[in-house]
mmCIF file of C-alpha atoms and ligand atoms in Angstrom:
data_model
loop_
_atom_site.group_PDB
_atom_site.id
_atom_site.type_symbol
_atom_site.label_atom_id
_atom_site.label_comp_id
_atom_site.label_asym_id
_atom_site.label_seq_id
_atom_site.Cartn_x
_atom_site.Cartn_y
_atom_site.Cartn_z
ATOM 1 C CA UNK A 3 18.146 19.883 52.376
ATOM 2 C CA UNK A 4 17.247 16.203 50.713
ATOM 3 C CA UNK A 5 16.170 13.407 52.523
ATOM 4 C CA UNK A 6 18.789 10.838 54.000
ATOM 5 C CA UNK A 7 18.192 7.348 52.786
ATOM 6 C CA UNK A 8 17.927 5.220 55.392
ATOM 7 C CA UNK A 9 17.022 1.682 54.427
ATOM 8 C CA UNK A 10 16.166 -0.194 57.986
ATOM 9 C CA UNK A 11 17.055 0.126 61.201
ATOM 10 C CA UNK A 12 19.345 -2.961 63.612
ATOM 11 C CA UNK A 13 19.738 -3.728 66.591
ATOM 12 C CA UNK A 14 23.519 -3.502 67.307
ATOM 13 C CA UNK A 15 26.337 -2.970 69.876
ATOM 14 C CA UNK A 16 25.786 0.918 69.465
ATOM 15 C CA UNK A 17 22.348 0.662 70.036
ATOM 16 C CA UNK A 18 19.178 0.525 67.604
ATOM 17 C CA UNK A 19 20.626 2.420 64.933
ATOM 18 C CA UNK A 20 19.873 3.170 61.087
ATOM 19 C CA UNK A 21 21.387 1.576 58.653
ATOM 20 C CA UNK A 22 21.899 3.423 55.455
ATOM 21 C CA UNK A 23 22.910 2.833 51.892
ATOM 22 C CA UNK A 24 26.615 2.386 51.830
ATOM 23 C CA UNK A 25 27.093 4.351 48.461
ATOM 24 C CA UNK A 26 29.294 7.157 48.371
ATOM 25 C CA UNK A 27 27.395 9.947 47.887
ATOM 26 C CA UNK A 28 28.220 13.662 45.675
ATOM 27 C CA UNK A 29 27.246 16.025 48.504
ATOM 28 C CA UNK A 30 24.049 17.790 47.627
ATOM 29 C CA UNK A 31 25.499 21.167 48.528
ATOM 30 C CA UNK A 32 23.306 23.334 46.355
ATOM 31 C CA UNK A 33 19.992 21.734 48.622
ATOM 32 C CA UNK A 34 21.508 22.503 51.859
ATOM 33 C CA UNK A 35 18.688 25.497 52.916
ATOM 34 C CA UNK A 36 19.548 28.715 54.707
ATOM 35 C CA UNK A 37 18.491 26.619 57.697
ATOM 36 C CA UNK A 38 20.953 24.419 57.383
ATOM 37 C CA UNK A 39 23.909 26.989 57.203
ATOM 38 C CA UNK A 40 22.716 28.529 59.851
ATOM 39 C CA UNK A 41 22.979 25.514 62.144
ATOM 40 C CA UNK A 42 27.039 25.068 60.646
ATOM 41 C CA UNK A 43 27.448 28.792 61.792
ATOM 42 C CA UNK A 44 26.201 28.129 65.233
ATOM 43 C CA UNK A 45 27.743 25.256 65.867
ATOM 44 C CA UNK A 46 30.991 26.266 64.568
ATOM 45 C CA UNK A 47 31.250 29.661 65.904
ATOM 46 C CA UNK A 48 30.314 28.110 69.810
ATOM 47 C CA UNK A 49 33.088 25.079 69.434
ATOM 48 C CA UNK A 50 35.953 27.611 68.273
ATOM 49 C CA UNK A 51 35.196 29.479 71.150
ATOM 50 C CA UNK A 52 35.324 26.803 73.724
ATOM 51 C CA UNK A 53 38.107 24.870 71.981
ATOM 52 C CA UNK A 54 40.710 27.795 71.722
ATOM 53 C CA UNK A 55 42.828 26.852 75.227
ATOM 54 C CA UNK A 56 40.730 23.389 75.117
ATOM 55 C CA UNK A 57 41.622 21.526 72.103
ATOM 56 C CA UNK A 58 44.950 20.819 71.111
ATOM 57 C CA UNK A 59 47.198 22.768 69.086
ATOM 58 C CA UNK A 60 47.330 20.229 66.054
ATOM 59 C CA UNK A 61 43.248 20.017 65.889
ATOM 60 C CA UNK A 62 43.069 24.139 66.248
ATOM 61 C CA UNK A 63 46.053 24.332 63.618
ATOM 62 C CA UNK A 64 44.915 21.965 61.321
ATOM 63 C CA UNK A 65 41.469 23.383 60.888
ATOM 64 C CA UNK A 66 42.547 27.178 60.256
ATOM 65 C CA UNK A 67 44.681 25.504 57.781
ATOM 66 C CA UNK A 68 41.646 23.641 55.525
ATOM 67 C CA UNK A 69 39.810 26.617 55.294
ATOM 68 C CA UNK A 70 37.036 26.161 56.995
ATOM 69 C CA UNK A 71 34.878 29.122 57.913
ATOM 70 C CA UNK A 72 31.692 29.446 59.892
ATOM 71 C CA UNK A 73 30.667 31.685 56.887
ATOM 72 C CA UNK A 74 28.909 28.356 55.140
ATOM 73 C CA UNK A 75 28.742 24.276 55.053
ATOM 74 C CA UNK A 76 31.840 24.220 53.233
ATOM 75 C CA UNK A 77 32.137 22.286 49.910
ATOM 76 C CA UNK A 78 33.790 18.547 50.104
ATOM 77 C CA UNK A 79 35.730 19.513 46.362
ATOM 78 C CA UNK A 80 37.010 22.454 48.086
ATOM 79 C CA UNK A 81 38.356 20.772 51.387
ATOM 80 C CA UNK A 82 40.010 18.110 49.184
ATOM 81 C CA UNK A 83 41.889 20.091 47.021
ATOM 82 C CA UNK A 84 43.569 21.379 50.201
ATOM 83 C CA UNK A 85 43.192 17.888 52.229
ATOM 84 C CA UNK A 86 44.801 15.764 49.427
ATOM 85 C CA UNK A 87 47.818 17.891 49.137
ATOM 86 C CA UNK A 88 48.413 18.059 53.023
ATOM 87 C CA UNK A 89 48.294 14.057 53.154
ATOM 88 C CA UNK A 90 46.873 12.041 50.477
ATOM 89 C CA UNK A 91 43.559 12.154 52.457
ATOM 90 C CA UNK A 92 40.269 12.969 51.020
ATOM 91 C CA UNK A 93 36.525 13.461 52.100
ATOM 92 C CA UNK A 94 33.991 11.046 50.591
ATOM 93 C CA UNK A 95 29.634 12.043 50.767
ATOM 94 C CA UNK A 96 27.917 9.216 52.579
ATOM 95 C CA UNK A 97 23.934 8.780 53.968
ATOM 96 C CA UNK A 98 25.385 8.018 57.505
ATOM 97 C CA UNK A 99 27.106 5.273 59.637
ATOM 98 C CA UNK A 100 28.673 2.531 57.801
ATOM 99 C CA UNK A 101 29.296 -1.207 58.083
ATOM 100 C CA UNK A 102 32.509 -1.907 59.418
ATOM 101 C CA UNK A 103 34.442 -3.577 56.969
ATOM 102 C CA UNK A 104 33.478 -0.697 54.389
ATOM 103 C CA UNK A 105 34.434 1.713 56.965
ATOM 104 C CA UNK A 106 38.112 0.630 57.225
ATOM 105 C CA UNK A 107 38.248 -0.021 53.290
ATOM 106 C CA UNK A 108 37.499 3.739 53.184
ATOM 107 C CA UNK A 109 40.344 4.539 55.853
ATOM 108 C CA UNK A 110 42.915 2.266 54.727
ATOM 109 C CA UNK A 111 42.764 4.479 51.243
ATOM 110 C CA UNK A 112 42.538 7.157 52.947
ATOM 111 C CA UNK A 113 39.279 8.227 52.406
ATOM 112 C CA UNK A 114 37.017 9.717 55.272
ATOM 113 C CA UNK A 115 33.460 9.463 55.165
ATOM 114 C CA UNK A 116 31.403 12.172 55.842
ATOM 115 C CA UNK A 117 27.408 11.858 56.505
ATOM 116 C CA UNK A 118 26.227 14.655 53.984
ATOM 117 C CA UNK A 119 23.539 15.806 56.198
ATOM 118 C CA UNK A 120 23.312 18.310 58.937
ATOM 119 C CA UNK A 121 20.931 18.295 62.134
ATOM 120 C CA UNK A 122 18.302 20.620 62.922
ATOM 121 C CA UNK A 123 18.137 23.626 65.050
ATOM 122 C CA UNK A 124 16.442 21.401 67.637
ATOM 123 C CA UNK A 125 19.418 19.542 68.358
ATOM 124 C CA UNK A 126 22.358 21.617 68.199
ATOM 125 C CA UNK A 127 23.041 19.826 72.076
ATOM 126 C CA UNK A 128 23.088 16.378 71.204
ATOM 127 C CA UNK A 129 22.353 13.986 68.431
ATOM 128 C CA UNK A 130 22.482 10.076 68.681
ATOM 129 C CA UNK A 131 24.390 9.296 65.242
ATOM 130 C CA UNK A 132 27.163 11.508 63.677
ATOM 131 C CA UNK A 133 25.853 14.081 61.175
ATOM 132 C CA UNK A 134 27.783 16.848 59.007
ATOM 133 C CA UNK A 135 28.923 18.959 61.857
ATOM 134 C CA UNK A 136 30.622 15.891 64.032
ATOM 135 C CA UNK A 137 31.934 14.538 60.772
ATOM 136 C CA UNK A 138 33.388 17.578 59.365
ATOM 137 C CA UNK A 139 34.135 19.894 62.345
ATOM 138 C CA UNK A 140 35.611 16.985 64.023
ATOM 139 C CA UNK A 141 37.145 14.660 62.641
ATOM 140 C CA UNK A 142 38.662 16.351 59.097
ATOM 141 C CA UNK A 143 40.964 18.679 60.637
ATOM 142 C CA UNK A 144 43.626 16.115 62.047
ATOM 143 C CA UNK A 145 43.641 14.187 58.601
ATOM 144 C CA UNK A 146 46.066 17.257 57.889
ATOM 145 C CA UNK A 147 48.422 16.502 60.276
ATOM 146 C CA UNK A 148 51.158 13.440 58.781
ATOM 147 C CA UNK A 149 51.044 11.515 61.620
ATOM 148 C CA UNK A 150 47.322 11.653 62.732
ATOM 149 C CA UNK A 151 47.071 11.168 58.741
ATOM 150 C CA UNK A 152 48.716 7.926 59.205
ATOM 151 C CA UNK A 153 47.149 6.774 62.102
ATOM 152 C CA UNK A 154 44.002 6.619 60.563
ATOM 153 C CA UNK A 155 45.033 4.852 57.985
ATOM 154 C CA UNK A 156 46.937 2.222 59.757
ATOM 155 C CA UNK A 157 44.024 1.741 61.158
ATOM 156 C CA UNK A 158 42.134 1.139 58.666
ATOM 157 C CA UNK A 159 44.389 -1.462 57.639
ATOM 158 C CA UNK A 160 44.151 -2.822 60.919
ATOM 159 C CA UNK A 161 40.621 -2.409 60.965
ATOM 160 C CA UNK A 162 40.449 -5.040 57.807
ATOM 161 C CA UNK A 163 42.806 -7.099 59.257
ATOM 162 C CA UNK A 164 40.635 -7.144 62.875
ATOM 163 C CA UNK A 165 37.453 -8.540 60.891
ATOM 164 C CA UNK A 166 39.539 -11.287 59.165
ATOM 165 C CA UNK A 167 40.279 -12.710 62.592
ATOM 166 C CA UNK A 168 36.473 -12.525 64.195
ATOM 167 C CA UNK A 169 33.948 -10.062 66.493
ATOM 168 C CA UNK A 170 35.824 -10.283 69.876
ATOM 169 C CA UNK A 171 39.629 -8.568 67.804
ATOM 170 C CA UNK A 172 37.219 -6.286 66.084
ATOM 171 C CA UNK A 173 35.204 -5.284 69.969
ATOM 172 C CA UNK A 174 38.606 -4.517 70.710
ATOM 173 C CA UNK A 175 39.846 -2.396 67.700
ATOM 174 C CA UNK A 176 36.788 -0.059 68.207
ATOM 175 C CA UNK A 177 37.412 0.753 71.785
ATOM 176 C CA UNK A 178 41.004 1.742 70.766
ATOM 177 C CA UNK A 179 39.216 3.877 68.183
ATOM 178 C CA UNK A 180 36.514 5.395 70.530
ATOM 179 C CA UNK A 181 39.358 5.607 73.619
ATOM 180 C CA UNK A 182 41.636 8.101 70.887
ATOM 181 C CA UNK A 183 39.932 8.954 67.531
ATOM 182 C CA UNK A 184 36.349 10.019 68.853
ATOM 183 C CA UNK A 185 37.551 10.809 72.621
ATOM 184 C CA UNK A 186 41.025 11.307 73.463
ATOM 185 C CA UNK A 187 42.851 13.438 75.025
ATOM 186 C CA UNK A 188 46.410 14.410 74.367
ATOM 187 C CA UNK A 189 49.089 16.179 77.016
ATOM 188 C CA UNK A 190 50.878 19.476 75.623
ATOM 189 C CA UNK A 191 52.972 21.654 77.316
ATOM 190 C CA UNK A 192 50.661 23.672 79.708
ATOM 191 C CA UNK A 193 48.247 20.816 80.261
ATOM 192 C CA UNK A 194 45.735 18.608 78.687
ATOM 193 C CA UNK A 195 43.727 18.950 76.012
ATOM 194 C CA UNK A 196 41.319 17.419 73.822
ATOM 195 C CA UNK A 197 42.231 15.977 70.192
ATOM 196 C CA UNK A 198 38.907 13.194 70.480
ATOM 197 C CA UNK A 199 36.307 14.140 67.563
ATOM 198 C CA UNK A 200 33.423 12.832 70.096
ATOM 199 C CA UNK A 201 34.432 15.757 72.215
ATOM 200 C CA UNK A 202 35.250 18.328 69.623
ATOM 201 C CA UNK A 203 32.108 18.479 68.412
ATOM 202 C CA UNK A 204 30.193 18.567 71.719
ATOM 203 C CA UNK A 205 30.006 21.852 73.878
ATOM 204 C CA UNK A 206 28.911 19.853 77.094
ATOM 205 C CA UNK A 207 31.685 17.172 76.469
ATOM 206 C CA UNK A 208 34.256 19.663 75.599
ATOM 207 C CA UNK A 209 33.846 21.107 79.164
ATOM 208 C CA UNK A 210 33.301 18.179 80.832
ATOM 209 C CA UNK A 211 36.060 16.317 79.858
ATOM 210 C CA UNK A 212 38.743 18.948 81.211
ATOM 211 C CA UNK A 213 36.638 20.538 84.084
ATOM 212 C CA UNK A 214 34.867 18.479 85.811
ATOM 213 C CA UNK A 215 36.508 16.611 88.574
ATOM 214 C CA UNK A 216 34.103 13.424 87.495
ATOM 215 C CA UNK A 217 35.732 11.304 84.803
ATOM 216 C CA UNK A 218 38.934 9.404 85.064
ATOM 217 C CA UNK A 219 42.072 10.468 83.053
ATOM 218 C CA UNK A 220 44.661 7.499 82.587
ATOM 219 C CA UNK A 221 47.830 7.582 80.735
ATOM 220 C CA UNK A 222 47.595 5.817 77.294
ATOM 221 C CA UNK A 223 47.782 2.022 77.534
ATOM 222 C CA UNK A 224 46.923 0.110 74.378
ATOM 223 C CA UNK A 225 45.656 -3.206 75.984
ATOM 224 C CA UNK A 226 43.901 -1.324 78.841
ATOM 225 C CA UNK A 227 42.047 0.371 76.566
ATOM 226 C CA UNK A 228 41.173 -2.722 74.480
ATOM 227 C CA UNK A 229 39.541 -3.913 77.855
ATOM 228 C CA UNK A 230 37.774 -1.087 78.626
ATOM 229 C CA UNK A 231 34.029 -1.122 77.821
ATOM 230 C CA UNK A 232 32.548 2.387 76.976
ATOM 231 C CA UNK A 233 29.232 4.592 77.322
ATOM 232 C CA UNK A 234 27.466 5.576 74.286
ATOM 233 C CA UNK A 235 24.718 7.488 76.175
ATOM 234 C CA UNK A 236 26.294 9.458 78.589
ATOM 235 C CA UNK A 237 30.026 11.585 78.515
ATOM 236 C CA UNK A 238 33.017 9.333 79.408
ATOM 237 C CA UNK A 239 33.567 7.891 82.892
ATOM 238 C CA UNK A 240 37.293 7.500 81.667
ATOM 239 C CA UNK A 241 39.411 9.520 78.990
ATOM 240 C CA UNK A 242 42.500 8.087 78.570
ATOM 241 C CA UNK A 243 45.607 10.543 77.652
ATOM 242 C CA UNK A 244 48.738 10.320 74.860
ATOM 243 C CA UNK A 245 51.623 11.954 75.315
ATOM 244 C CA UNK A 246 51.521 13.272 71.758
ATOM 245 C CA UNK A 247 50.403 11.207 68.039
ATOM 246 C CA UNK A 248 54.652 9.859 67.660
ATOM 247 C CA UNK A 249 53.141 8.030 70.817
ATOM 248 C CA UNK A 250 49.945 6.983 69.522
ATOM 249 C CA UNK A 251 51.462 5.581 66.414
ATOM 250 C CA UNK A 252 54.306 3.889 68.100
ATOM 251 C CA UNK A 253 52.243 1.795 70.505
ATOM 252 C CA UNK A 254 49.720 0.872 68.187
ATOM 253 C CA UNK A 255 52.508 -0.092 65.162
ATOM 254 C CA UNK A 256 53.137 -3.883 66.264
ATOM 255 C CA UNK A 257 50.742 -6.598 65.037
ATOM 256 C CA UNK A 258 47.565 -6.960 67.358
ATOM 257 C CA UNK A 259 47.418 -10.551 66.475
ATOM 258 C CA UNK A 260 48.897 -12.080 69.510
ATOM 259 C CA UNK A 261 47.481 -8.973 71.875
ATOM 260 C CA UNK A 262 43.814 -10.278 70.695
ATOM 261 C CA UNK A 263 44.464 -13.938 71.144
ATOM 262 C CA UNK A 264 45.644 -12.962 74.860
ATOM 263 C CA UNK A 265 42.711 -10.707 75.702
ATOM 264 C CA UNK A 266 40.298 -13.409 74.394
ATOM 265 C CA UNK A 267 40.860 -15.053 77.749
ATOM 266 C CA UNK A 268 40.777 -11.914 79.838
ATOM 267 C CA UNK A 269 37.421 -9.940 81.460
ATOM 268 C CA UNK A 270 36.662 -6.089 80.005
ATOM 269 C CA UNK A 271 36.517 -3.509 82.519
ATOM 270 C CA UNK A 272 33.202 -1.409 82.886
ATOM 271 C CA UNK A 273 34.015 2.265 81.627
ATOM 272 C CA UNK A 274 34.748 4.193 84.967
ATOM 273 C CA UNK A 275 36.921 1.616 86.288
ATOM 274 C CA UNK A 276 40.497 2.500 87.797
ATOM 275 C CA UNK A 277 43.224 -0.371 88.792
ATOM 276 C CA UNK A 278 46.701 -0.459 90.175
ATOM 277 C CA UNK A 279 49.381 0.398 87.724
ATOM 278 C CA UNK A 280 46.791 3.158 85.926
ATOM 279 C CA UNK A 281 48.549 6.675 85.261
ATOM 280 C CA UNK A 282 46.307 8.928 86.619
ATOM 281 C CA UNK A 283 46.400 12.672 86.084
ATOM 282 C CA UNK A 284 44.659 15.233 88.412
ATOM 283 C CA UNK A 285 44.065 18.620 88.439
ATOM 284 C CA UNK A 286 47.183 20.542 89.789
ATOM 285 C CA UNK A 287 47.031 23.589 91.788
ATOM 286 C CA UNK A 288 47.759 26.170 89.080
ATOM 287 C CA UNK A 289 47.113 25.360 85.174
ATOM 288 C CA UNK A 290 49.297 22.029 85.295
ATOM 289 C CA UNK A 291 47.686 18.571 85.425
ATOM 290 C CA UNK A 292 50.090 16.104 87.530
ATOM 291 C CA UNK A 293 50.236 12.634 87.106
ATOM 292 C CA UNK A 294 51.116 10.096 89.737
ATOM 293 C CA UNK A 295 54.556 9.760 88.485
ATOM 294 C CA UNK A 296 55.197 13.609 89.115
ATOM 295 C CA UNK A 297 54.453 13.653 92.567
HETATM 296 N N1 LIG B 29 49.200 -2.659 64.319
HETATM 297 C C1 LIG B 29 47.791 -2.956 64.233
HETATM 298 C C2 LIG B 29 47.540 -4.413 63.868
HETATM 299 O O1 LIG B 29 48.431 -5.151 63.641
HETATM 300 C C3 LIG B 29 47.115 -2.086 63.201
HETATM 301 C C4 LIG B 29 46.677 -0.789 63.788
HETATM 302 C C5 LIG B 29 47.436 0.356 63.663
HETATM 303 C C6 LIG B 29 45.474 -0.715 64.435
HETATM 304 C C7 LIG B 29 47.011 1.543 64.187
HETATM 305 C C8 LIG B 29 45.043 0.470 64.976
HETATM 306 C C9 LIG B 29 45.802 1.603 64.851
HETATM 307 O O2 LIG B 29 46.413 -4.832 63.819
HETATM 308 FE FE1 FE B 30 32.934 9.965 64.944
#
């Protein structure tokens, strides 16, 4: 595989991170080495496994439907072909993690930008920035579905419109983003389960997030989510839960405007945090989950 380009490293809100060129690039897919396939395979073939039953029906859906295969890093013109007919979406080739303002640019077209790159055997667990597999394997496959389609790219739009007004609207945005896009989890018939990418794409998380009697699970609420602070270095203390995307896209349709003027003045909650009024699901005795409103 080539090198990734990474021009400096900053100090930011999500840690020291790299900072790379923000040119979209043509994937290099004839240099990705045996190696490199190999780690796609793996990783693939132990997420299916654990997300049949975990993930929901849309995300497990969605992906059979693109195509992709553990068989080989699958080719960005190929998933496109498919991807643009579904929903007008389409996978761009970048170095890695983008500044914001180009991120939603990319969104609000609907354009998803995927780091070319794939980690090493080393770190199949865990890897601090998003690579090929988190990119791909876990955030492509809902840009199939219409609504998630459209979710993304209102926010994108939103995402613009968020950095027009200042940091604190835009601190806000991106916990609604990490709170549904990277780690949310959506109720179906016979229980929860997960549509986040930040979970999909993690075998520890994936378990976690269901199974362990640790982490809070709250109903969806937009502006207690845009208070909510969140980990980037451990899983979730709190995963918040949508009755299905209609939901998601309803609450989040209004303008934001006034909702970010009003939680200028209010305090953020630290990430395991529960208060009165929360919606909180636990484990029922068979399959169900319960919430307190079922009891
Ligand atoms: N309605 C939001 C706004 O006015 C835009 C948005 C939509 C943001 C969907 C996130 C998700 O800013
Ligand atoms: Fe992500």
């Amino acid at each position: 595989m080539n090198e990734p380009r990474r021009v400096e490293h900053q100090q930011t809100d999500k840690g020291y991170v790299p900072v790379y060129t923000t040119d979209v690039v043509e994937q290099p897919w004839a240099s990705y080495t045996a190696t490199d396939h190999d780690v796609w395979r793996q990783l693939y073939e132990r997420q299916r496994e654990i997300l049949v039953g975990r993930a929901s029906d849309e995300f497990l859906i969605a992906q059979d439907a693109m195509g992709m295969t553990p068989d080989a890093i699958p080719k960005f013109t190929e998933l496109n072909t498919v991807l643009r007919a579904a929903t007008g979406w389409e996978v761009i080739g970048v170095e890695g993690l983008l500044p914001e303002l180009t991120f939603f640019d990319h969104l609000a077209n609907r354009r998803f930008p995927v780091t070319w790159w794939i980690r090493t055997p080393g770190q199949l667990d865990y890897l601090a920035e998003p690579d090929l597999f988190h990119d791909l394997f876990g955030h492509v496959p809902l840009l199939m579905n219409p609504l998630f389609g459209d979710y993304m790219a209102a926010y994108g739009r939103g995402g613009v419109k968020a950095h027009g007004i200042g940091p604190e609207a835009l601190v806000n945005l991106t916990r609604l983003y990490w709170y549904t896009v990277e780690f949310g989890l959506i109720k179906q018939k016979d229980g929860l389960r997960i549509y986040g990418s930040g979970i999909v794409s993690s075998k520890g998380e994936s378990i976690h997030c269901l199974e362990s009697p640790a982490p809070n699970r709250i109903g969806f609420d937009l502006e207690r989510i845009m208070r909510t602070r969140y980990r980037i270095d451990t899983y979730q203390k709190t995963y918040f839960v949508i009755d299905s995307f209609a939901q998601l896209i309803e609450a989040t349709e209004p303008d934001f405007t006034p909702i970010y003027a009003r939680l200028a003045t209010q305090d953020s909650f630290p990430a395991g945090t529960v208060l009165d009024g929360d919606q909180v699901f636990h484990r029922g005795s068979g399959a169900g989950w319960l919430n307190d409103g079922d009891i």
